[in-house]
XYZ file of N, CA and C in Angstrom:
258
model
N -44.849 25.077 62.660
C -44.830 25.513 61.280
C -43.406 25.802 60.817
N -42.639 26.450 61.701
C -41.269 26.758 61.305
C -40.429 25.494 61.173
N -40.731 24.465 62.007
C -40.025 23.189 61.860
C -40.305 22.564 60.496
N -41.534 22.657 60.041
C -41.908 22.116 58.732
C -41.145 22.840 57.640
N -41.056 24.151 57.752
C -40.328 24.948 56.754
C -38.843 24.587 56.770
N -38.283 24.466 57.957
C -36.861 24.114 58.085
C -36.619 22.717 57.516
N -37.500 21.768 57.870
C -37.358 20.406 57.347
C -37.483 20.382 55.824
N -38.410 21.162 55.299
C -38.594 21.228 53.847
C -37.355 21.821 53.189
N -36.800 22.875 53.781
C -35.588 23.499 53.230
C -34.409 22.514 53.264
N -34.284 21.787 54.362
C -33.202 20.807 54.469
C -33.380 19.685 53.440
N -34.624 19.248 53.274
C -34.909 18.190 52.296
C -34.593 18.676 50.884
N -35.030 19.898 50.569
C -34.756 20.456 49.238
C -33.264 20.651 49.026
N -32.566 21.078 50.058
C -31.118 21.252 49.972
C -30.433 19.906 49.721
N -30.848 18.871 50.438
C -30.279 17.538 50.261
C -30.584 17.009 48.858
N -31.820 17.246 48.398
C -32.178 16.820 47.043
C -31.343 17.563 45.995
N -31.129 18.846 46.222
C -30.299 19.644 45.307
C -28.882 19.096 45.239
N -28.315 18.754 46.392
C -26.965 18.186 46.427
C -26.929 16.828 45.720
N -27.964 16.029 45.926
C -28.038 14.722 45.272
C -28.111 14.885 43.756
N -28.882 15.870 43.305
C -28.993 16.135 41.868
C -27.646 16.575 41.310
N -26.927 17.433 42.027
C -25.608 17.877 41.569
C -24.629 16.695 41.468
N -24.689 15.818 42.485
C -23.809 14.643 42.467
C -24.160 13.740 41.288
N -25.442 13.519 41.058
C -25.863 12.700 39.916
C -25.415 13.331 38.600
N -25.502 14.642 38.514
C -25.076 15.339 37.303
C -23.576 15.131 37.061
N -22.775 15.251 38.120
C -21.328 15.014 37.999
C -21.054 13.559 37.609
N -21.784 12.638 38.224
C -21.606 11.223 37.902
C -21.951 10.940 36.439
N -23.024 11.547 35.955
C -23.409 11.366 34.551
C -22.364 11.960 33.608
N -21.811 13.089 33.973
C -20.760 13.707 33.162
C -19.528 12.795 33.107
N -19.160 12.234 34.247
C -18.030 11.297 34.297
C -18.324 10.078 33.441
N -19.532 9.556 33.551
C -19.931 8.394 32.756
C -19.884 8.703 31.263
N -20.337 9.882 30.879
C -20.282 10.287 29.473
C -18.838 10.314 28.971
N -17.939 10.859 29.779
C -16.526 10.916 29.383
C -15.948 9.514 29.245
N -16.266 8.644 30.200
C -15.770 7.271 30.138
C -16.334 6.532 28.935
N -17.608 6.741 28.650
C -18.242 6.101 27.498
C -17.575 6.558 26.209
N -17.344 7.856 26.098
C -16.685 8.397 24.913
C -15.277 7.814 24.777
N -14.568 7.731 25.888
C -13.217 7.160 25.881
C -13.249 5.699 25.441
N -14.216 4.937 25.946
C -14.345 3.523 25.563
C -14.669 3.380 24.080
N -15.528 4.237 23.574
C -15.883 4.194 22.150
C -14.657 4.505 21.300
N -13.889 5.515 21.709
C -12.687 5.864 20.955
C -11.682 4.716 20.979
N -11.510 4.074 22.127
C -10.588 2.938 22.224
C -11.079 1.784 21.365
N -12.382 1.525 21.394
C -12.964 0.464 20.558
C -12.695 0.744 19.082
N -12.867 1.989 18.665
C -12.637 2.353 17.265
C -11.180 2.147 16.883
N -10.256 2.461 17.799
C -8.831 2.249 17.522
C -8.540 0.761 17.345
N -9.078 -0.053 18.245
C -8.858 -1.505 18.165
C -9.457 -2.057 16.876
N -10.650 -1.600 16.549
C -11.318 -2.062 15.329
C -10.510 -1.663 14.094
N -9.951 -0.466 14.101
C -9.143 0.006 12.984
C -7.883 -0.848 12.830
N -7.224 -1.155 13.962
C -6.032 -2.014 13.907
C -6.395 -3.408 13.401
N -7.537 -3.922 13.838
C -7.975 -5.256 13.395
C -8.234 -5.262 11.894
N -8.840 -4.199 11.380
C -9.085 -4.114 9.933
C -7.762 -4.097 9.165
N -6.805 -3.327 9.682
C -5.493 -3.248 9.027
C -4.798 -4.608 9.046
N -4.866 -5.295 10.178
C -4.281 -6.636 10.272
C -4.952 -7.590 9.288
N -6.273 -7.513 9.197
C -7.008 -8.378 8.271
C -6.604 -8.093 6.828
N -6.419 -6.817 6.494
C -5.974 -6.460 5.147
C -4.624 -7.096 4.837
N -3.713 -7.016 5.795
C -2.379 -7.598 5.592
C -2.467 -9.116 5.434
N -3.303 -9.749 6.242
C -3.477 -11.203 6.147
C -4.050 -11.581 4.780
N -5.055 -10.838 4.333
C -5.672 -11.132 3.045
C -4.684 -10.912 1.900
N -3.851 -9.885 2.001
C -2.838 -9.631 0.978
C -1.851 -10.795 0.921
N -1.403 -11.250 2.086
C -0.475 -12.382 2.143
C -1.140 -13.648 1.596
N -2.402 -13.845 1.921
C -3.126 -15.031 1.431
C -3.250 -14.996 -0.087
N -3.518 -13.815 -0.636
C -3.623 -13.698 -2.108
C -2.276 -13.985 -2.770
N -1.196 -13.472 -2.175
C 0.134 -13.747 -2.728
C 0.414 -15.243 -2.700
N 0.093 -15.881 -1.582
C 0.299 -17.324 -1.459
C -0.549 -18.074 -2.486
N -1.812 -17.654 -2.622
C -2.707 -18.306 -3.582
C -2.186 -18.133 -5.004
N -1.701 -16.938 -5.325
C -1.152 -16.699 -6.662
C 0.087 -17.560 -6.903
N 0.931 -17.690 -5.888
C 2.127 -18.532 -6.014
C 1.721 -19.990 -6.210
N 0.722 -20.432 -5.456
C 0.229 -21.808 -5.602
C -0.329 -22.029 -7.000
N -1.106 -21.074 -7.493
C -1.681 -21.197 -8.838
C -0.577 -21.238 -9.891
N 0.457 -20.436 -9.691
C 1.590 -20.434 -10.619
C 2.286 -21.795 -10.608
N 2.489 -22.344 -9.409
C 3.119 -23.664 -9.297
C 2.270 -24.748 -9.956
N 0.986 -24.694 -9.747
C 0.080 -25.683 -10.352
C 0.101 -25.560 -11.867
N 0.071 -24.328 -12.363
C 0.106 -24.105 -13.810
C 1.416 -24.632 -14.393
N 2.527 -24.351 -13.714
C 3.827 -24.829 -14.197
C 3.852 -26.356 -14.211
N 3.302 -26.987 -13.196
C 3.270 -28.450 -13.139
C 2.407 -29.012 -14.263
N 1.297 -28.354 -14.550
C 0.418 -28.823 -15.631
C 1.125 -28.695 -16.981
N 1.866 -27.599 -17.157
C 2.607 -27.405 -18.413
C 3.680 -28.482 -18.539
N 4.409 -28.734 -17.455
C 5.434 -29.793 -17.461
C 4.809 -31.140 -17.810
N 3.692 -31.434 -17.205
C 2.989 -32.693 -17.458
C 2.627 -32.796 -18.938
N 2.055 -31.707 -19.473
C 1.629 -31.704 -20.873
C 2.825 -31.862 -21.801
N 3.936 -31.177 -21.493
C 5.127 -31.276 -22.324
C 5.691 -32.697 -22.289
N 5.700 -33.301 -21.128
C 6.205 -34.670 -21.009
C 5.271 -35.639 -21.742
N 3.998 -35.432 -21.620
C 3.029 -36.296 -22.310
C 3.184 -36.157 -23.824
N 3.343 -34.877 -24.286
C 3.523 -34.643 -25.720
C 4.811 -35.282 -26.211
N 5.844 -35.220 -25.396
C 7.145 -35.736 -25.822
C 7.200 -37.260 -25.783
N 6.603 -37.872 -24.780
C 6.760 -39.322 -24.585
C 5.468 -40.127 -24.747
N 4.351 -39.434 -24.765
C 3.084 -40.124 -24.899
C 2.569 -40.655 -23.550
N 3.357 -40.505 -22.533
C 2.939 -40.882 -21.179
C 3.780 -40.086 -20.183
N 3.409 -40.168 -18.944
C 4.151 -39.439 -17.911
C 4.692 -40.415 -16.920
């Protein structure tokens, strides 16, 4: 009977230690997960900022292209008005 009690106590003690280790492992995992999420958010924020800059540059380029096209159309029209042909 005492062997059964001793074995049960040892088993419960081992289970208790295993639970403590699992708890520490879960805490570590939570910290790592939080760290990964924070890093992901930083990368995503930088990507958004880069995309904004790219879109701003693209709009400037598009506006410059539209200005050039408009100027060419005006030149064409002026030449046509002046000479009747281009």
